Amino acid sequence: MKTIIFTILFFVLFAGSMFAQDYATEKDLAKIEIVRQKFLRSTSNFEKAQLAMELSTVYRLIVDNENCKKYATIAINLSKNFRAIDKNSRLHLQYKEILAKAIENYGATLAFDDATKANDTLQVSLQLAKEIGDKKGIAMVNYSLGLANSFRSNTLVAIKYFDTALVLFTETKNKTYIGNTLFNLSLEKRYLGMYGDALEYSIKSLKIAEEIKDTLLITNSLLANGFNYMLAKNFPEALNEQKRALLFFQMTKNDNGLATAYNDMGTTELNAGNLDSALKYNKIALEIRKKLNNANEITISYNYISQILRKQGRFKEALAASKKAIPYALKFGDSRFTMDTYLETGDTYVELGDYKNAVINYNLAYDVALKNNSRNYQAAALVQIAKSYYKADNRNEALKNLKLADQIVQLNDFKNRRRIYKTMTEIYVKNNDFKNSFENQVKFQQMNDTMNVIEKAEKITSLTQKLIYENKHSLQKASQDKEIAIQQSQIAQQKFMRNLSIVGLVIGIILAVVFFIRFKEKRKLNIELEKTLTDLKVTQKQLIQSEKMASLGELTAGIAHEIQNPLNFVNNFSEVSADLLAEMQQEINKGNYAEAKELLKDILQNLEKINHHGNRADAIVKGMLQHSRSSTGKKELMDLNSLCDEYLRLSYHGLRAKDKTFNAMIKTDFDESIGKIMIIPQDFGRVILNLLTNAFYVVNEKKHLNLENYQPTVSIGTRNEDDKIIITVNDNGNGMSPEVKAKIFQPFFTTKPTGQGTGLGLSMSNDIISKGHNGTLTVDSKENEGTTFTITLKKENT
Amino acid sequence: MKILVVDDEMDVKTLFEQRFRKEIKNHDLEFQFAFSGEEAINFMKDHEHEAVLILSDINMPGMSGLVLLKHIKENYEKPPPIVMMITAYGDSENYNEAMKLGADDFLTKPVDFAILKEKLKNFMS
């Protein structure tokens, strides 16, 4: 059988925020009596006001609202004329303080009857406290305002006041109220459905409560923790906290607290689906509450018991329980408890198939709702009535009630509206009224969609909160574990130190061990440092290699072209030589020796040419290999001019191959007197190549500006001077600004677009010339005119 | 008929003279050589009214063969000189560019002189 479970939300939420209020003990009452006697005997207006205010404060703390209000009113009347007293006198201020506090007490008690009035009254008190500049007073009024707004279910406003109070209490180091404010913030966050935040606050308040040994706050925090864990669906942790609270209450013999703890444990078990345990705990709570005769709490227990029994299919027992709840609910006077109880009873009658009695109970709930102007309870009751009639096959009555419900229901009460339209649709179908059935189906669908969205949002919120909760929990656990570990290590250390002092000899050994460990640690650090250094060196090498490969890529096309040219000659000169030999043979046969001699000259010349061009191709390939190979770092005797010429061709054709539109005039001015000098060929070649490709790049850039009469030109020259050799690479590009010029030798500096240059070329070139060849690489540049790089090598080094 | 060979490689002259040894001897062909695009243009100015066939390299420092081709085809309408391009870059991009500019033929290095002779014969007749 499908169980209809009518959601009774109110008492569930209420139970969670209901805490073991430590009502006045006899000691408290005795103390109060002494103050009261003093008040009655006093003849001084000021003293009377002071004592009345104190009495109202004490009564407020023991939740004796009537006496609190009575003495607050006396204090207000006795101090309200303070403005007549000299503004600068101490008395003026003291009266003002009494008035502020008395108004606050009065306002706080009002919260129980009329939260709006309470709020207004408290605002007056806040204004006075601000005028006095009394931080403690302002903090207290904010706290009271938080509570008053909490009563009005004005959660967000309440949080705002509690937050302000928390800051002020922290500043004034009022630990008791820091704890209480944290606890209240925990409750408000829970009402918002933010269980993770709620848990964070209740954990904090528990910590403070334990610090200041405030039993009431400890147990309240434990119960709040328990409830928050339960809402976050961590049932074992919830029960754990609730059982801790239970122990406290057993020690302090606080029956009220015991009942609350059992109640909460029952709720946890109910949510965890352990119906038997849930029933057991709720029954214990009920027994204690009956002894204490707390009407509202007895109602709650009976309602829980009824709900559990109904879930277990024990309808008659459930009915008995909810029926017993009714007189208590009526006695307590909160309409929501009464309505919930009637609805609960009605639900059980439906389960029993007794629709007549179900309708009677739902109608009772409806009447209470009507009297209290609660539209959602009215709608809910009417839907249940309609459903009962529908089940009893009285479709007309059912429709009548549904239509009424449709008129009453609030637009944003999607849950009840969905119920209304769904039931209406079903009835119209049964009546063969398809037009109305369709209309309601559409409405139902709309409600359903809305509800789905809301439910999904709720689910997301709950999931998020669960995540927050889990994070906080693990953090808390981690810090606990850490503390335990520290404590243990401290204990171990202490033990260790004790033993150490007994056996003097051991000290020496220990010290040796310590030093050895230190040494090992240092060595480990050194090894790690060395490893880092090695890694860095490897990375650097890879970077240099990649820079080389990048320039090689630029060259490959040029190299291919450069090889084709000598190959063209090698092939053709060898072929033509074969022809010439054949011709020569013929001439010899004819006896034309003069002619044959001519041919022989040509053939010899051709062989020379074949050799020359073969060598050329060989040099290109070798150059390419040299360029890609890691440098030997050894100086060799090289023909500087031919090396420059080779790289000039390579870079020019390389660029040409990449960019067909590229072209430039090349000017060479080689001083033939230089001959061979000692250089590191791979490294030096790389420098020349780098300077040339840069030069070609800038003239090409300038050419793209389409300036009139611009002839891109790159020149390379060598000069043999007294004690030095100078190599210059010049371009007529756009030159560079002083800012750029200052940076060009820095590693990773590049003016090329991202991805086109590594920014390492010139810094590497500079290193090669200065470190590898003991020379200098300098730059001279004029903006818009061009740049000249000059390599100067001392002859003694070459 | 005059044939102008344009290439920055000096040895081209020797090679052509040997390859076309017989043709030159019999005065079937007459070869002239220019070692840059600029030099070729000067030559054309001096021989404006003669029928000339041009064989040009593409990759030369300064004026490239393609620029030379464009210049010739734009400035010499009558009679239109025949221009054959010879290059180490046998890629389609070079080929298409040459054809777009009006080249009459396209050869790649290393040059196959048997084919070149055949082509020249066709252009002469």
PDB file of N, CA and C in Angstrom, chain A residues 607-676:
ATOM      1  N   LEU A 607      87.263  19.074 -65.807  1.00  0.00           N
ATOM      2  CA  LEU A 607      87.553  18.232 -64.646  1.00  0.00           C
ATOM      3  C   LEU A 607      87.815  19.098 -63.414  1.00  0.00           C
ATOM      4  N   GLU A 608      88.511  20.196 -63.658  1.00  0.00           N
ATOM      5  CA  GLU A 608      88.786  21.123 -62.574  1.00  0.00           C
ATOM      6  C   GLU A 608      87.472  21.687 -62.000  1.00  0.00           C
ATOM      7  N   LYS A 609      86.585  22.030 -62.953  1.00  0.00           N
ATOM      8  CA  LYS A 609      85.294  22.595 -62.542  1.00  0.00           C
ATOM      9  C   LYS A 609      84.454  21.577 -61.767  1.00  0.00           C
ATOM     10  N   ILE A 610      84.492  20.336 -62.254  1.00  0.00           N
ATOM     11  CA  ILE A 610      83.741  19.284 -61.542  1.00  0.00           C
ATOM     12  C   ILE A 610      84.250  19.179 -60.107  1.00  0.00           C
ATOM     13  N   ASN A 611      85.582  19.183 -60.001  1.00  0.00           N
ATOM     14  CA  ASN A 611      86.193  19.100 -58.683  1.00  0.00           C
ATOM     15  C   ASN A 611      85.759  20.290 -57.811  1.00  0.00           C
ATOM     16  N   HIS A 612      85.818  21.491 -58.397  1.00  0.00           N
ATOM     17  CA  HIS A 612      85.475  22.698 -57.664  1.00  0.00           C
ATOM     18  C   HIS A 612      84.029  22.652 -57.134  1.00  0.00           C
ATOM     19  N   HIS A 613      83.136  22.306 -58.052  1.00  0.00           N
ATOM     20  CA  HIS A 613      81.715  22.307 -57.631  1.00  0.00           C
ATOM     21  C   HIS A 613      81.392  21.161 -56.684  1.00  0.00           C
ATOM     22  N   GLY A 614      82.112  20.046 -56.865  1.00  0.00           N
ATOM     23  CA  GLY A 614      81.956  18.941 -55.915  1.00  0.00           C
ATOM     24  C   GLY A 614      82.355  19.383 -54.520  1.00  0.00           C
ATOM     25  N   ASN A 615      83.488  20.095 -54.445  1.00  0.00           N
ATOM     26  CA  ASN A 615      83.945  20.605 -53.156  1.00  0.00           C
ATOM     27  C   ASN A 615      82.941  21.579 -52.540  1.00  0.00           C
ATOM     28  N   ARG A 616      82.342  22.356 -53.457  1.00  0.00           N
ATOM     29  CA  ARG A 616      81.366  23.341 -53.003  1.00  0.00           C
ATOM     30  C   ARG A 616      80.200  22.645 -52.288  1.00  0.00           C
ATOM     31  N   ALA A 617      79.692  21.619 -52.973  1.00  0.00           N
ATOM     32  CA  ALA A 617      78.577  20.861 -52.388  1.00  0.00           C
ATOM     33  C   ALA A 617      79.009  20.254 -51.052  1.00  0.00           C
ATOM     34  N   ASP A 618      80.217  19.738 -51.056  1.00  0.00           N
ATOM     35  CA  ASP A 618      80.754  19.117 -49.843  1.00  0.00           C
ATOM     36  C   ASP A 618      80.792  20.127 -48.690  1.00  0.00           C
ATOM     37  N   ALA A 619      81.259  21.348 -49.003  1.00  0.00           N
ATOM     38  CA  ALA A 619      81.374  22.379 -47.968  1.00  0.00           C
ATOM     39  C   ALA A 619      80.012  22.744 -47.389  1.00  0.00           C
ATOM     40  N   ILE A 620      79.017  22.765 -48.297  1.00  0.00           N
ATOM     41  CA  ILE A 620      77.660  23.116 -47.836  1.00  0.00           C
ATOM     42  C   ILE A 620      77.149  22.067 -46.844  1.00  0.00           C
ATOM     43  N   VAL A 621      77.303  20.821 -47.244  1.00  0.00           N
ATOM     44  CA  VAL A 621      76.833  19.746 -46.371  1.00  0.00           C
ATOM     45  C   VAL A 621      77.597  19.767 -45.048  1.00  0.00           C
ATOM     46  N   LYS A 622      78.905  19.940 -45.149  1.00  0.00           N
ATOM     47  CA  LYS A 622      79.710  19.984 -43.923  1.00  0.00           C
ATOM     48  C   LYS A 622      79.284  21.145 -43.030  1.00  0.00           C
ATOM     49  N   GLY A 623      79.047  22.274 -43.677  1.00  0.00           N
ATOM     50  CA  GLY A 623      78.629  23.467 -42.917  1.00  0.00           C
ATOM     51  C   GLY A 623      77.326  23.210 -42.180  1.00  0.00           C
ATOM     52  N   MET A 624      76.428  22.536 -42.881  1.00  0.00           N
ATOM     53  CA  MET A 624      75.127  22.244 -42.272  1.00  0.00           C
ATOM     54  C   MET A 624      75.313  21.325 -41.067  1.00  0.00           C
ATOM     55  N   LEU A 625      76.138  20.299 -41.275  1.00  0.00           N
ATOM     56  CA  LEU A 625      76.375  19.369 -40.183  1.00  0.00           C
ATOM     57  C   LEU A 625      77.058  20.064 -39.010  1.00  0.00           C
ATOM     58  N   GLN A 626      78.021  20.893 -39.364  1.00  0.00           N
ATOM     59  CA  GLN A 626      78.741  21.612 -38.324  1.00  0.00           C
ATOM     60  C   GLN A 626      77.791  22.477 -37.514  1.00  0.00           C
ATOM     61  N   HIS A 627      76.884  23.102 -38.242  1.00  0.00           N
ATOM     62  CA  HIS A 627      75.959  24.013 -37.591  1.00  0.00           C
ATOM     63  C   HIS A 627      75.053  23.293 -36.609  1.00  0.00           C
ATOM     64  N   SER A 628      74.650  22.096 -37.008  1.00  0.00           N
ATOM     65  CA  SER A 628      73.718  21.382 -36.129  1.00  0.00           C
ATOM     66  C   SER A 628      74.457  20.642 -35.020  1.00  0.00           C
ATOM     67  N   ARG A 629      75.722  20.351 -35.249  1.00  0.00           N
ATOM     68  CA  ARG A 629      76.502  19.616 -34.256  1.00  0.00           C
ATOM     69  C   ARG A 629      76.862  20.531 -33.087  1.00  0.00           C
ATOM     70  N   SER A 630      77.026  19.932 -31.919  1.00  0.00           N
ATOM     71  CA  SER A 630      77.491  20.722 -30.789  1.00  0.00           C
ATOM     72  C   SER A 630      78.916  21.166 -31.078  1.00  0.00           C
ATOM     73  N   SER A 631      79.242  22.358 -30.637  1.00  0.00           N
ATOM     74  CA  SER A 631      80.552  22.909 -30.935  1.00  0.00           C
ATOM     75  C   SER A 631      81.650  22.094 -30.263  1.00  0.00           C
ATOM     76  N   THR A 632      82.754  21.949 -30.981  1.00  0.00           N
ATOM     77  CA  THR A 632      83.896  21.262 -30.375  1.00  0.00           C
ATOM     78  C   THR A 632      84.559  22.200 -29.383  1.00  0.00           C
ATOM     79  N   GLY A 633      84.313  23.500 -29.586  1.00  0.00           N
ATOM     80  CA  GLY A 633      84.905  24.488 -28.692  1.00  0.00           C
ATOM     81  C   GLY A 633      86.384  24.701 -28.978  1.00  0.00           C
ATOM     82  N   LYS A 634      86.876  24.064 -30.063  1.00  0.00           N
ATOM     83  CA  LYS A 634      88.310  24.187 -30.387  1.00  0.00           C
ATOM     84  C   LYS A 634      88.512  25.135 -31.553  1.00  0.00           C
ATOM     85  N   LYS A 635      89.521  25.955 -31.420  1.00  0.00           N
ATOM     86  CA  LYS A 635      89.820  26.891 -32.505  1.00  0.00           C
ATOM     87  C   LYS A 635      90.526  26.161 -33.651  1.00  0.00           C
ATOM     88  N   GLU A 636      90.180  26.554 -34.875  1.00  0.00           N
ATOM     89  CA  GLU A 636      90.802  25.951 -36.052  1.00  0.00           C
ATOM     90  C   GLU A 636      91.216  27.071 -36.989  1.00  0.00           C
ATOM     91  N   LEU A 637      92.135  26.764 -37.853  1.00  0.00           N
ATOM     92  CA  LEU A 637      92.570  27.750 -38.836  1.00  0.00           C
ATOM     93  C   LEU A 637      91.539  27.784 -39.964  1.00  0.00           C
ATOM     94  N   MET A 638      90.866  28.901 -40.133  1.00  0.00           N
ATOM     95  CA  MET A 638      89.779  28.970 -41.125  1.00  0.00           C
ATOM     96  C   MET A 638      89.950  30.199 -42.012  1.00  0.00           C
ATOM     97  N   ASP A 639      89.466  30.085 -43.264  1.00  0.00           N
ATOM     98  CA  ASP A 639      89.437  31.225 -44.184  1.00  0.00           C
ATOM     99  C   ASP A 639      88.209  32.065 -43.823  1.00  0.00           C
ATOM    100  N   LEU A 640      88.437  33.176 -43.184  1.00  0.00           N
ATOM    101  CA  LEU A 640      87.345  34.010 -42.683  1.00  0.00           C
ATOM    102  C   LEU A 640      86.423  34.481 -43.798  1.00  0.00           C
ATOM    103  N   ASN A 641      87.019  34.942 -44.905  1.00  0.00           N
ATOM    104  CA  ASN A 641      86.198  35.480 -45.988  1.00  0.00           C
ATOM    105  C   ASN A 641      85.270  34.434 -46.605  1.00  0.00           C
ATOM    106  N   SER A 642      85.804  33.218 -46.834  1.00  0.00           N
ATOM    107  CA  SER A 642      84.948  32.211 -47.466  1.00  0.00           C
ATOM    108  C   SER A 642      83.868  31.734 -46.485  1.00  0.00           C
ATOM    109  N   LEU A 643      84.217  31.722 -45.209  1.00  0.00           N
ATOM    110  CA  LEU A 643      83.201  31.355 -44.211  1.00  0.00           C
ATOM    111  C   LEU A 643      82.056  32.373 -44.226  1.00  0.00           C
ATOM    112  N   CYS A 644      82.437  33.649 -44.286  1.00  0.00           N
ATOM    113  CA  CYS A 644      81.410  34.699 -44.332  1.00  0.00           C
ATOM    114  C   CYS A 644      80.570  34.576 -45.594  1.00  0.00           C
ATOM    115  N   ASP A 645      81.258  34.335 -46.720  1.00  0.00           N
ATOM    116  CA  ASP A 645      80.571  34.231 -48.000  1.00  0.00           C
ATOM    117  C   ASP A 645      79.584  33.063 -48.005  1.00  0.00           C
ATOM    118  N   GLU A 646      80.030  31.928 -47.458  1.00  0.00           N
ATOM    119  CA  GLU A 646      79.198  30.732 -47.399  1.00  0.00           C
ATOM    120  C   GLU A 646      77.904  30.998 -46.625  1.00  0.00           C
ATOM    121  N   TYR A 647      78.052  31.595 -45.463  1.00  0.00           N
ATOM    122  CA  TYR A 647      76.874  31.855 -44.638  1.00  0.00           C
ATOM    123  C   TYR A 647      75.982  32.945 -45.245  1.00  0.00           C
ATOM    124  N   LEU A 648      76.615  33.845 -45.983  1.00  0.00           N
ATOM    125  CA  LEU A 648      75.834  34.880 -46.666  1.00  0.00           C
ATOM    126  C   LEU A 648      74.882  34.226 -47.674  1.00  0.00           C
ATOM    127  N   ARG A 649      75.442  33.306 -48.475  1.00  0.00           N
ATOM    128  CA  ARG A 649      74.619  32.624 -49.467  1.00  0.00           C
ATOM    129  C   ARG A 649      73.528  31.798 -48.795  1.00  0.00           C
ATOM    130  N   LEU A 650      73.962  31.062 -47.768  1.00  0.00           N
ATOM    131  CA  LEU A 650      73.000  30.195 -47.078  1.00  0.00           C
ATOM    132  C   LEU A 650      71.823  30.997 -46.518  1.00  0.00           C
ATOM    133  N   SER A 651      72.122  32.079 -45.847  1.00  0.00           N
ATOM    134  CA  SER A 651      71.033  32.822 -45.217  1.00  0.00           C
ATOM    135  C   SER A 651      70.155  33.500 -46.263  1.00  0.00           C
ATOM    136  N   TYR A 652      70.774  34.005 -47.305  1.00  0.00           N
ATOM    137  CA  TYR A 652      70.007  34.668 -48.355  1.00  0.00           C
ATOM    138  C   TYR A 652      69.040  33.693 -49.034  1.00  0.00           C
ATOM    139  N   HIS A 653      69.571  32.557 -49.458  1.00  0.00           N
ATOM    140  CA  HIS A 653      68.711  31.599 -50.152  1.00  0.00           C
ATOM    141  C   HIS A 653      67.704  30.959 -49.216  1.00  0.00           C
ATOM    142  N   GLY A 654      68.109  30.846 -47.955  1.00  0.00           N
ATOM    143  CA  GLY A 654      67.169  30.314 -46.960  1.00  0.00           C
ATOM    144  C   GLY A 654      65.948  31.198 -46.855  1.00  0.00           C
ATOM    145  N   LEU A 655      66.164  32.485 -46.765  1.00  0.00           N
ATOM    146  CA  LEU A 655      65.038  33.414 -46.661  1.00  0.00           C
ATOM    147  C   LEU A 655      64.234  33.450 -47.955  1.00  0.00           C
ATOM    148  N   ARG A 656      64.947  33.387 -49.062  1.00  0.00           N
ATOM    149  CA  ARG A 656      64.282  33.404 -50.373  1.00  0.00           C
ATOM    150  C   ARG A 656      63.340  32.214 -50.503  1.00  0.00           C
ATOM    151  N   ALA A 657      63.820  31.071 -50.008  1.00  0.00           N
ATOM    152  CA  ALA A 657      63.010  29.861 -50.124  1.00  0.00           C
ATOM    153  C   ALA A 657      61.749  29.984 -49.288  1.00  0.00           C
ATOM    154  N   LYS A 658      61.873  30.679 -48.165  1.00  0.00           N
ATOM    155  CA  LYS A 658      60.712  30.809 -47.283  1.00  0.00           C
ATOM    156  C   LYS A 658      59.743  31.867 -47.773  1.00  0.00           C
ATOM    157  N   ASP A 659      60.274  32.928 -48.317  1.00  0.00           N
ATOM    158  CA  ASP A 659      59.435  34.042 -48.735  1.00  0.00           C
ATOM    159  C   ASP A 659      59.811  34.423 -50.156  1.00  0.00           C
ATOM    160  N   LYS A 660      58.952  34.038 -51.103  1.00  0.00           N
ATOM    161  CA  LYS A 660      59.251  34.243 -52.527  1.00  0.00           C
ATOM    162  C   LYS A 660      59.386  35.713 -52.884  1.00  0.00           C
ATOM    163  N   THR A 661      58.672  36.555 -52.144  1.00  0.00           N
ATOM    164  CA  THR A 661      58.708  37.969 -52.503  1.00  0.00           C
ATOM    165  C   THR A 661      59.966  38.641 -51.963  1.00  0.00           C
ATOM    166  N   PHE A 662      60.691  37.897 -51.124  1.00  0.00           N
ATOM    167  CA  PHE A 662      61.860  38.507 -50.504  1.00  0.00           C
ATOM    168  C   PHE A 662      62.985  38.729 -51.502  1.00  0.00           C
ATOM    169  N   ASN A 663      63.583  39.874 -51.405  1.00  0.00           N
ATOM    170  CA  ASN A 663      64.765  40.132 -52.207  1.00  0.00           C
ATOM    171  C   ASN A 663      65.579  41.236 -51.569  1.00  0.00           C
ATOM    172  N   ALA A 664      66.867  41.191 -51.816  1.00  0.00           N
ATOM    173  CA  ALA A 664      67.717  42.236 -51.247  1.00  0.00           C
ATOM    174  C   ALA A 664      69.016  42.316 -52.033  1.00  0.00           C
ATOM    175  N   MET A 665      69.578  43.492 -52.053  1.00  0.00           N
ATOM    176  CA  MET A 665      70.891  43.680 -52.662  1.00  0.00           C
ATOM    177  C   MET A 665      71.915  43.170 -51.657  1.00  0.00           C
ATOM    178  N   ILE A 666      72.907  42.472 -52.168  1.00  0.00           N
ATOM    179  CA  ILE A 666      73.954  42.002 -51.275  1.00  0.00           C
ATOM    180  C   ILE A 666      75.257  42.655 -51.685  1.00  0.00           C
ATOM    181  N   LYS A 667      75.911  43.242 -50.721  1.00  0.00           N
ATOM    182  CA  LYS A 667      77.210  43.854 -51.024  1.00  0.00           C
ATOM    183  C   LYS A 667      78.258  43.181 -50.155  1.00  0.00           C
ATOM    184  N   THR A 668      79.339  42.785 -50.791  1.00  0.00           N
ATOM    185  CA  THR A 668      80.432  42.200 -50.010  1.00  0.00           C
ATOM    186  C   THR A 668      81.694  43.035 -50.211  1.00  0.00           C
ATOM    187  N   ASP A 669      82.444  43.124 -49.154  1.00  0.00           N
ATOM    188  CA  ASP A 669      83.708  43.865 -49.221  1.00  0.00           C
ATOM    189  C   ASP A 669      84.719  43.117 -48.369  1.00  0.00           C
ATOM    190  N   PHE A 670      85.316  42.089 -48.998  1.00  0.00           N
ATOM    191  CA  PHE A 670      86.245  41.241 -48.237  1.00  0.00           C
ATOM    192  C   PHE A 670      87.685  41.683 -48.420  1.00  0.00           C
ATOM    193  N   ASP A 671      88.383  41.815 -47.331  1.00  0.00           N
ATOM    194  CA  ASP A 671      89.812  42.160 -47.368  1.00  0.00           C
ATOM    195  C   ASP A 671      90.601  40.869 -47.531  1.00  0.00           C
ATOM    196  N   GLU A 672      91.187  40.685 -48.768  1.00  0.00           N
ATOM    197  CA  GLU A 672      91.832  39.412 -49.084  1.00  0.00           C
ATOM    198  C   GLU A 672      93.112  39.176 -48.287  1.00  0.00           C
ATOM    199  N   SER A 673      93.592  40.240 -47.656  1.00  0.00           N
ATOM    200  CA  SER A 673      94.856  40.090 -46.921  1.00  0.00           C
ATOM    201  C   SER A 673      94.710  39.343 -45.588  1.00  0.00           C
ATOM    202  N   ILE A 674      93.456  39.074 -45.218  1.00  0.00           N
ATOM    203  CA  ILE A 674      93.244  38.424 -43.916  1.00  0.00           C
ATOM    204  C   ILE A 674      93.669  36.966 -43.941  1.00  0.00           C
ATOM    205  N   GLY A 675      93.232  36.232 -44.962  1.00  0.00           N
ATOM    206  CA  GLY A 675      93.584  34.823 -45.058  1.00  0.00           C
ATOM    207  C   GLY A 675      92.968  33.988 -43.956  1.00  0.00           C
ATOM    208  N   LYS A 676      93.755  33.013 -43.482  1.00  0.00           N
ATOM    209  CA  LYS A 676      93.213  32.112 -42.488  1.00  0.00           C
ATOM    210  C   LYS A 676      93.524  32.592 -41.075  1.00  0.00           C
TER     211      LYS A 676
END
